mmCIF file of N, CA and C in Angstrom:
data_model
loop_
_atom_site.group_PDB
_atom_site.id
_atom_site.type_symbol
_atom_site.label_atom_id
_atom_site.label_comp_id
_atom_site.label_asym_id
_atom_site.label_seq_id
_atom_site.Cartn_x
_atom_site.Cartn_y
_atom_site.Cartn_z
ATOM 1 N N MET A 1 -35.585 -11.905 -18.143
ATOM 2 C CA MET A 1 -34.801 -12.611 -17.429
ATOM 3 C C MET A 1 -33.657 -11.928 -17.064
ATOM 4 N N GLY A 2 -32.729 -12.320 -16.123
ATOM 5 C CA GLY A 2 -31.585 -11.562 -15.622
ATOM 6 C C GLY A 2 -30.401 -12.344 -16.526
ATOM 7 N N LYS A 3 -29.589 -11.651 -17.105
ATOM 8 C CA LYS A 3 -28.461 -12.323 -17.770
ATOM 9 C C LYS A 3 -27.210 -12.375 -16.774
ATOM 10 N N LEU A 4 -26.415 -13.587 -16.685
ATOM 11 C CA LEU A 4 -25.142 -13.585 -15.938
ATOM 12 C C LEU A 4 -24.236 -14.070 -16.996
ATOM 13 N N THR A 5 -23.353 -13.237 -17.389
ATOM 14 C CA THR A 5 -22.386 -13.505 -18.481
ATOM 15 C C THR A 5 -21.208 -14.365 -17.781
ATOM 16 N N GLY A 6 -21.039 -15.483 -18.613
ATOM 17 C CA GLY A 6 -19.975 -16.356 -18.388
ATOM 18 C C GLY A 6 -20.233 -17.125 -17.303
ATOM 19 N N VAL A 7 -21.435 -17.620 -17.045
ATOM 20 C CA VAL A 7 -21.950 -18.621 -16.056
ATOM 21 C C VAL A 7 -22.576 -19.620 -16.619
ATOM 22 N N ASP A 8 -22.050 -20.837 -16.394
ATOM 23 C CA ASP A 8 -22.699 -22.010 -16.762
ATOM 24 C C ASP A 8 -23.309 -22.986 -15.624
ATOM 25 N N CYS A 9 -24.405 -23.446 -15.692
ATOM 26 C CA CYS A 9 -24.991 -24.323 -14.502
ATOM 27 C C CYS A 9 -25.473 -25.671 -15.337
ATOM 28 N N TYR A 10 -24.931 -26.735 -14.832
ATOM 29 C CA TYR A 10 -25.395 -28.072 -15.309
ATOM 30 C C TYR A 10 -25.591 -29.016 -14.382
ATOM 31 N N GLN A 11 -25.908 -30.345 -14.623
ATOM 32 C CA GLN A 11 -26.021 -31.326 -13.577
ATOM 33 C C GLN A 11 -24.483 -31.600 -13.083
ATOM 34 N N GLY A 12 -24.751 -31.648 -11.592
ATOM 35 C CA GLY A 12 -23.663 -31.574 -10.738
ATOM 36 C C GLY A 12 -22.896 -30.370 -10.561
ATOM 37 N N LYS A 13 -23.324 -29.259 -11.274
ATOM 38 C CA LYS A 13 -22.612 -28.110 -11.270
ATOM 39 C C LYS A 13 -23.303 -26.741 -11.023
ATOM 40 N N GLY A 14 -24.359 -26.735 -10.218
ATOM 41 C CA GLY A 14 -25.237 -25.931 -9.912
ATOM 42 C C GLY A 14 -26.658 -25.854 -10.402
ATOM 43 N N ALA A 15 -26.929 -26.834 -11.023
ATOM 44 C CA ALA A 15 -28.438 -26.882 -11.692
ATOM 45 C C ALA A 15 -28.540 -28.415 -12.157
ATOM 46 N N ASP A 16 -29.962 -28.775 -12.246
ATOM 47 C CA ASP A 16 -30.417 -29.836 -12.942
ATOM 48 C C ASP A 16 -30.989 -29.672 -14.371
ATOM 49 N N ALA A 17 -30.604 -30.588 -15.145
ATOM 50 C CA ALA A 17 -31.138 -30.288 -16.582
ATOM 51 C C ALA A 17 -32.601 -30.740 -16.579
ATOM 52 N N ILE A 18 -33.266 -29.980 -17.337
ATOM 53 C CA ILE A 18 -34.773 -30.302 -17.774
ATOM 54 C C ILE A 18 -34.665 -31.025 -19.246
ATOM 55 N N GLN A 19 -35.114 -32.046 -19.221
ATOM 56 C CA GLN A 19 -35.146 -32.924 -20.616
ATOM 57 C C GLN A 19 -36.172 -32.426 -21.550
ATOM 58 N N PRO A 20 -35.903 -32.513 -22.711
ATOM 59 C CA PRO A 20 -34.643 -32.852 -23.616
ATOM 60 C C PRO A 20 -33.701 -31.789 -23.269
ATOM 61 N N ASP A 21 -32.491 -32.370 -23.253
ATOM 62 C CA ASP A 21 -31.230 -31.598 -23.074
ATOM 63 C C ASP A 21 -30.293 -31.658 -24.216
ATOM 64 N N PRO A 22 -29.948 -30.546 -24.961
ATOM 65 C CA PRO A 22 -30.568 -29.454 -25.099
ATOM 66 C C PRO A 22 -32.104 -29.449 -25.446
ATOM 67 N N TYR A 23 -32.812 -28.474 -25.044
ATOM 68 C CA TYR A 23 -34.121 -28.600 -25.459
ATOM 69 C C TYR A 23 -34.439 -28.167 -26.852
ATOM 70 N N SER A 24 -33.452 -27.304 -27.505
ATOM 71 C CA SER A 24 -33.468 -27.077 -29.039
ATOM 72 C C SER A 24 -32.062 -26.591 -29.208
ATOM 73 N N ASN A 25 -31.686 -26.595 -30.613
ATOM 74 C CA ASN A 25 -30.640 -26.018 -31.380
ATOM 75 C C ASN A 25 -30.726 -24.859 -32.150
ATOM 76 N N THR A 26 -32.172 -24.471 -31.970
ATOM 77 C CA THR A 26 -32.459 -23.501 -33.248
ATOM 78 C C THR A 26 -33.461 -22.351 -32.707
ATOM 79 N N LEU A 27 -33.505 -22.117 -31.416
ATOM 80 C CA LEU A 27 -34.222 -21.152 -31.033
ATOM 81 C C LEU A 27 -33.537 -19.824 -30.831
ATOM 82 N N THR A 28 -34.301 -18.811 -31.000
ATOM 83 C CA THR A 28 -33.771 -17.464 -30.588
ATOM 84 C C THR A 28 -33.714 -17.173 -29.141
ATOM 85 N N LEU A 29 -33.045 -16.303 -28.487
ATOM 86 C CA LEU A 29 -32.979 -15.892 -27.092
ATOM 87 C C LEU A 29 -34.277 -15.763 -26.718
ATOM 88 N N ASP A 30 -35.315 -15.001 -27.178
ATOM 89 C CA ASP A 30 -36.522 -14.800 -26.872
ATOM 90 C C ASP A 30 -37.461 -15.999 -26.818
ATOM 91 N N GLN A 31 -37.357 -16.790 -27.858
ATOM 92 C CA GLN A 31 -37.891 -18.091 -27.980
ATOM 93 C C GLN A 31 -37.684 -19.029 -26.759
ATOM 94 N N CYS A 32 -36.274 -19.067 -26.475
ATOM 95 C CA CYS A 32 -35.930 -19.916 -25.445
ATOM 96 C C CYS A 32 -36.410 -19.441 -23.976
ATOM 97 N N GLU A 33 -36.334 -18.246 -23.933
ATOM 98 C CA GLU A 33 -36.843 -17.603 -22.612
ATOM 99 C C GLU A 33 -38.421 -17.907 -22.489
ATOM 100 N N ALA A 34 -39.167 -17.814 -23.648
ATOM 101 C CA ALA A 34 -40.439 -18.019 -23.631
ATOM 102 C C ALA A 34 -40.758 -19.326 -23.226
ATOM 103 N N VAL A 35 -40.072 -20.488 -23.656
ATOM 104 C CA VAL A 35 -40.202 -21.798 -23.495
ATOM 105 C C VAL A 35 -39.980 -22.079 -21.955
ATOM 106 N N CYS A 36 -38.918 -21.427 -21.347
ATOM 107 C CA CYS A 36 -38.777 -21.628 -19.853
ATOM 108 C C CYS A 36 -39.795 -20.973 -19.060
ATOM 109 N N ASP A 37 -40.209 -19.802 -19.577
ATOM 110 C CA ASP A 37 -41.417 -18.949 -18.811
ATOM 111 C C ASP A 37 -42.697 -19.910 -18.713
ATOM 112 N N GLN A 38 -43.013 -20.754 -19.678
ATOM 113 C CA GLN A 38 -44.256 -21.734 -19.810
ATOM 114 C C GLN A 38 -44.009 -22.838 -18.861
ATOM 115 N N ASP A 39 -42.854 -23.057 -18.518
ATOM 116 C CA ASP A 39 -42.519 -24.304 -17.614
ATOM 117 C C ASP A 39 -42.338 -23.872 -16.177
ATOM 118 N N SER A 40 -43.161 -24.310 -15.419
ATOM 119 C CA SER A 40 -43.016 -23.803 -14.046
ATOM 120 C C SER A 40 -41.788 -24.324 -13.310
ATOM 121 N N SER A 41 -41.315 -25.374 -13.676
ATOM 122 C CA SER A 41 -40.058 -25.975 -13.145
ATOM 123 C C SER A 41 -39.008 -25.295 -13.537
ATOM 124 N N CYS A 42 -38.879 -24.566 -14.723
ATOM 125 C CA CYS A 42 -37.868 -24.047 -15.325
ATOM 126 C C CYS A 42 -37.423 -22.641 -14.551
ATOM 127 N N GLU A 43 -36.148 -22.714 -13.990
ATOM 128 C CA GLU A 43 -35.710 -21.439 -13.356
ATOM 129 C C GLU A 43 -34.732 -20.631 -14.110
ATOM 130 N N GLY A 44 -34.311 -21.075 -15.403
ATOM 131 C CA GLY A 44 -33.534 -20.450 -16.115
ATOM 132 C C GLY A 44 -32.910 -21.084 -17.281
ATOM 133 N N ILE A 45 -32.272 -20.501 -18.157
ATOM 134 C CA ILE A 45 -31.589 -20.963 -19.421
ATOM 135 C C ILE A 45 -30.290 -20.734 -19.604
ATOM 136 N N ILE A 46 -29.548 -21.962 -20.314
ATOM 137 C CA ILE A 46 -28.227 -21.543 -20.711
ATOM 138 C C ILE A 46 -28.117 -21.423 -22.046
ATOM 139 N N ARG A 47 -27.380 -20.338 -22.623
ATOM 140 C CA ARG A 47 -27.238 -20.000 -23.983
ATOM 141 C C ARG A 47 -25.714 -19.833 -24.350
ATOM 142 N N LYS A 48 -25.151 -20.194 -25.471
ATOM 143 C CA LYS A 48 -23.845 -19.789 -25.980
ATOM 144 C C LYS A 48 -23.869 -18.500 -26.167
ATOM 145 N N SER A 49 -22.646 -17.869 -25.507
ATOM 146 C CA SER A 49 -22.417 -16.439 -25.610
ATOM 147 C C SER A 49 -22.504 -16.058 -27.092
ATOM 148 N N SER A 50 -21.966 -16.830 -27.914
ATOM 149 C CA SER A 50 -21.799 -16.437 -29.313
ATOM 150 C C SER A 50 -23.045 -16.329 -30.025
ATOM 151 N N ASP A 51 -24.119 -17.021 -29.540
ATOM 152 C CA ASP A 51 -25.328 -16.978 -30.255
ATOM 153 C C ASP A 51 -26.184 -15.652 -29.902
ATOM 154 N N GLY A 52 -25.882 -14.943 -29.115
ATOM 155 C CA GLY A 52 -26.495 -13.502 -28.809
ATOM 156 C C GLY A 52 -27.963 -13.602 -28.728
ATOM 157 N N GLN A 53 -28.653 -12.800 -29.490
ATOM 158 C CA GLN A 53 -30.227 -12.809 -29.518
ATOM 159 C C GLN A 53 -30.582 -13.825 -30.635
ATOM 160 N N GLY A 54 -29.787 -14.212 -31.540
ATOM 161 C CA GLY A 54 -30.145 -15.092 -32.698
ATOM 162 C C GLY A 54 -30.348 -16.608 -32.424
ATOM 163 N N SER A 55 -30.652 -17.289 -33.527
ATOM 164 C CA SER A 55 -30.868 -18.722 -33.313
ATOM 165 C C SER A 55 -29.689 -19.378 -32.716
ATOM 166 N N GLY A 56 -30.030 -20.338 -31.753
ATOM 167 C CA GLY A 56 -28.780 -21.130 -31.227
ATOM 168 C C GLY A 56 -29.334 -22.246 -30.351
ATOM 169 N N ILE A 57 -28.367 -22.561 -29.421
ATOM 170 C CA ILE A 57 -28.631 -23.803 -28.442
ATOM 171 C C ILE A 57 -29.574 -23.189 -27.287
ATOM 172 N N CYS A 58 -30.379 -23.790 -26.793
ATOM 173 C CA CYS A 58 -31.213 -23.575 -25.649
ATOM 174 C C CYS A 58 -31.320 -24.708 -24.490
ATOM 175 N N TYR A 59 -30.671 -24.433 -23.379
ATOM 176 C CA TYR A 59 -30.740 -25.614 -22.257
ATOM 177 C C TYR A 59 -31.683 -25.029 -21.252
ATOM 178 N N LYS A 60 -32.767 -25.785 -20.741
ATOM 179 C CA LYS A 60 -33.537 -25.187 -19.616
ATOM 180 C C LYS A 60 -33.083 -26.038 -18.455
ATOM 181 N N ARG A 61 -32.922 -25.262 -17.184
ATOM 182 C CA ARG A 61 -32.493 -25.525 -16.063
ATOM 183 C C ARG A 61 -33.444 -25.431 -14.807
ATOM 184 N N ARG A 62 -33.282 -26.221 -13.806
ATOM 185 C CA ARG A 62 -33.926 -26.135 -12.626
ATOM 186 C C ARG A 62 -33.051 -26.244 -11.395
ATOM 187 N N ASN A 63 -33.568 -26.055 -10.228
ATOM 188 C CA ASN A 63 -32.775 -26.168 -8.931
ATOM 189 C C ASN A 63 -31.496 -25.399 -8.958
ATOM 190 N N ILE A 64 -31.426 -24.129 -9.584
ATOM 191 C CA ILE A 64 -30.126 -23.453 -9.709
ATOM 192 C C ILE A 64 -29.711 -23.003 -8.281
ATOM 193 N N VAL A 65 -28.501 -23.269 -8.200
ATOM 194 C CA VAL A 65 -27.584 -22.882 -7.032
ATOM 195 C C VAL A 65 -26.377 -22.078 -7.532
ATOM 196 N N LEU A 66 -26.541 -20.853 -7.658
ATOM 197 C CA LEU A 66 -25.537 -20.091 -8.315
ATOM 198 C C LEU A 66 -23.866 -20.411 -7.779
ATOM 199 N N GLY A 67 -24.014 -20.350 -6.558
ATOM 200 C CA GLY A 67 -22.482 -20.566 -5.858
ATOM 201 C C GLY A 67 -21.964 -21.889 -6.386
ATOM 202 N N ASN A 68 -22.760 -22.879 -6.912
ATOM 203 C CA ASN A 68 -22.226 -24.060 -7.537
ATOM 204 C C ASN A 68 -21.900 -24.065 -8.948
ATOM 205 N N CYS A 69 -22.468 -23.173 -9.771
ATOM 206 C CA CYS A 69 -22.247 -23.012 -11.187
ATOM 207 C C CYS A 69 -20.771 -22.701 -11.373
ATOM 208 N N VAL A 70 -20.445 -22.972 -12.671
ATOM 209 C CA VAL A 70 -18.978 -22.695 -12.946
ATOM 210 C C VAL A 70 -18.873 -21.251 -13.858
ATOM 211 N N LYS A 71 -17.689 -20.592 -13.650
ATOM 212 C CA LYS A 71 -17.497 -19.552 -14.717
ATOM 213 C C LYS A 71 -16.905 -20.106 -16.057
ATOM 214 N N ASP A 72 -17.530 -19.863 -17.155
ATOM 215 C CA ASP A 72 -17.353 -20.193 -18.434
ATOM 216 C C ASP A 72 -17.540 -19.153 -19.348
ATOM 217 N N PRO A 73 -16.613 -18.324 -19.968
ATOM 218 C CA PRO A 73 -16.862 -17.325 -20.997
ATOM 219 C C PRO A 73 -17.900 -17.759 -22.193
ATOM 220 N N GLU A 74 -17.992 -19.113 -22.400
ATOM 221 C CA GLU A 74 -18.525 -19.570 -23.680
ATOM 222 C C GLU A 74 -19.935 -19.427 -23.511
ATOM 223 N N TRP A 75 -20.580 -19.509 -22.119
ATOM 224 C CA TRP A 75 -21.905 -19.741 -21.878
ATOM 225 C C TRP A 75 -22.458 -18.532 -20.970
ATOM 226 N N ASN A 76 -23.817 -18.367 -21.073
ATOM 227 C CA ASN A 76 -24.452 -17.366 -20.385
ATOM 228 C C ASN A 76 -25.862 -18.040 -19.835
ATOM 229 N N LEU A 77 -26.032 -17.584 -18.379
ATOM 230 C CA LEU A 77 -27.095 -18.124 -17.784
ATOM 231 C C LEU A 77 -28.283 -16.899 -17.798
ATOM 232 N N HIS A 78 -29.251 -17.162 -18.083
ATOM 233 C CA HIS A 78 -30.415 -16.200 -17.958
ATOM 234 C C HIS A 78 -31.412 -16.677 -16.994
ATOM 235 N N LYS A 79 -31.464 -16.189 -15.957
ATOM 236 C CA LYS A 79 -32.429 -16.459 -14.688
ATOM 237 C C LYS A 79 -33.819 -15.894 -14.511
ATOM 238 N N LYS A 80 -34.687 -16.596 -14.512
ATOM 239 C CA LYS A 80 -36.097 -15.981 -14.133
ATOM 240 C C LYS A 80 -35.861 -15.127 -12.707
ATOM 241 N N PRO A 81 -36.536 -14.090 -12.787
ATOM 242 C CA PRO A 81 -36.606 -13.154 -11.674
ATOM 243 C C PRO A 81 -37.408 -13.922 -10.489
ATOM 244 N N GLY A 82 -36.693 -13.927 -9.183
ATOM 245 C CA GLY A 82 -37.377 -14.663 -8.191
ATOM 246 C C GLY A 82 -37.167 -16.021 -8.185
ATOM 247 N N SER A 83 -36.605 -16.703 -9.267
ATOM 248 C CA SER A 83 -36.641 -18.323 -9.178
ATOM 249 C C SER A 83 -35.402 -18.740 -8.176
ATOM 250 N N GLY A 84 -35.523 -19.851 -7.799
ATOM 251 C CA GLY A 84 -34.437 -20.336 -6.866
ATOM 252 C C GLY A 84 -34.765 -21.544 -6.218
ATOM 253 N N GLY A 85 -36.042 -22.081 -6.705
ATOM 254 C CA GLY A 85 -36.264 -23.419 -6.046
ATOM 255 C C GLY A 85 -36.900 -23.419 -4.663
ATOM 256 N N SER A 86 -36.237 -23.945 -3.623
ATOM 257 C CA SER A 86 -36.844 -24.138 -2.404
ATOM 258 C C SER A 86 -37.219 -22.831 -1.643
ATOM 259 N N SER A 87 -38.091 -22.789 -0.668
ATOM 260 C CA SER A 87 -38.490 -21.661 0.076
ATOM 261 C C SER A 87 -37.319 -21.084 0.825
ATOM 262 N N SER A 88 -36.329 -21.922 0.913
ATOM 263 C CA SER A 88 -35.001 -21.435 1.857
ATOM 264 C C SER A 88 -34.187 -20.432 1.110
ATOM 265 N N THR A 89 -34.585 -20.229 -0.337
ATOM 266 C CA THR A 89 -33.636 -19.119 -0.875
ATOM 267 C C THR A 89 -34.274 -17.891 -0.761
ATOM 268 N N THR A 90 -33.403 -17.073 -0.081
ATOM 269 C CA THR A 90 -33.678 -15.731 0.079
ATOM 270 C C THR A 90 -32.830 -14.855 -0.872
ATOM 271 N N VAL A 91 -31.702 -14.481 -0.493
ATOM 272 C CA VAL A 91 -30.854 -13.714 -1.068
ATOM 273 C C VAL A 91 -29.411 -14.605 -1.531
ATOM 274 N N LYS A 92 -29.321 -14.935 -2.531
ATOM 275 C CA LYS A 92 -28.101 -15.547 -3.103
ATOM 276 C C LYS A 92 -26.723 -14.901 -2.891
ATOM 277 N N PRO A 93 -25.701 -15.579 -2.337
ATOM 278 C CA PRO A 93 -24.500 -14.999 -2.027
ATOM 279 C C PRO A 93 -23.876 -14.591 -3.283
ATOM 280 N N PRO A 94 -22.917 -13.652 -3.545
ATOM 281 C CA PRO A 94 -22.131 -13.449 -4.793
ATOM 282 C C PRO A 94 -21.437 -14.551 -5.093
ATOM 283 N N ILE A 95 -21.260 -14.714 -6.492
ATOM 284 C CA ILE A 95 -20.479 -15.979 -6.998
ATOM 285 C C ILE A 95 -18.949 -15.519 -6.675
ATOM 286 N N THR A 96 -18.355 -16.405 -6.036
ATOM 287 C CA THR A 96 -16.799 -16.173 -5.720
ATOM 288 C C THR A 96 -15.987 -17.322 -6.430
ATOM 289 N N SER A 97 -14.871 -17.060 -6.874
ATOM 290 C CA SER A 97 -14.064 -17.800 -7.682
ATOM 291 C C SER A 97 -12.652 -17.729 -7.433
ATOM 292 N N SER A 98 -11.895 -18.704 -7.472
ATOM 293 C CA SER A 98 -10.436 -18.511 -7.233
ATOM 294 C C SER A 98 -9.694 -18.318 -8.542
ATOM 295 N N ILE A 99 -10.460 -18.511 -9.844
ATOM 296 C CA ILE A 99 -9.991 -18.149 -11.054
ATOM 297 C C ILE A 99 -9.802 -16.707 -11.130
ATOM 298 N N LYS A 100 -8.700 -16.267 -11.600
ATOM 299 C CA LYS A 100 -8.210 -14.945 -11.757
ATOM 300 C C LYS A 100 -8.575 -14.620 -13.252
ATOM 301 N N PRO A 101 -9.099 -13.522 -13.693
ATOM 302 C CA PRO A 101 -9.170 -13.003 -15.050
ATOM 303 C C PRO A 101 -7.766 -12.910 -15.763
ATOM 304 N N VAL A 102 -7.995 -13.442 -16.908
ATOM 305 C CA VAL A 102 -6.598 -13.202 -17.816
ATOM 306 C C VAL A 102 -6.186 -11.693 -18.354
#
């Protein structure tokens, strides 16, 4: 999966949650990615940055629209290669934000 650091996507902000939400509080990054890979509707996962590769929270997401996600250094989006929902998705525009880095 492709890691996008500091990106959070959730209901109303660039993605739809797949229930249960969160999927787990105790999965490693590899386990969380594997769960998403086994779900054809799952386009990516959200993980806490601080969890790294270890055990932690795992949110499964679908209908990801990167331009509508939010920048948040506490979270990382791990996106399936080639995922993007509808057939109208070709190349995603880069994420733009009016938030300036501190």
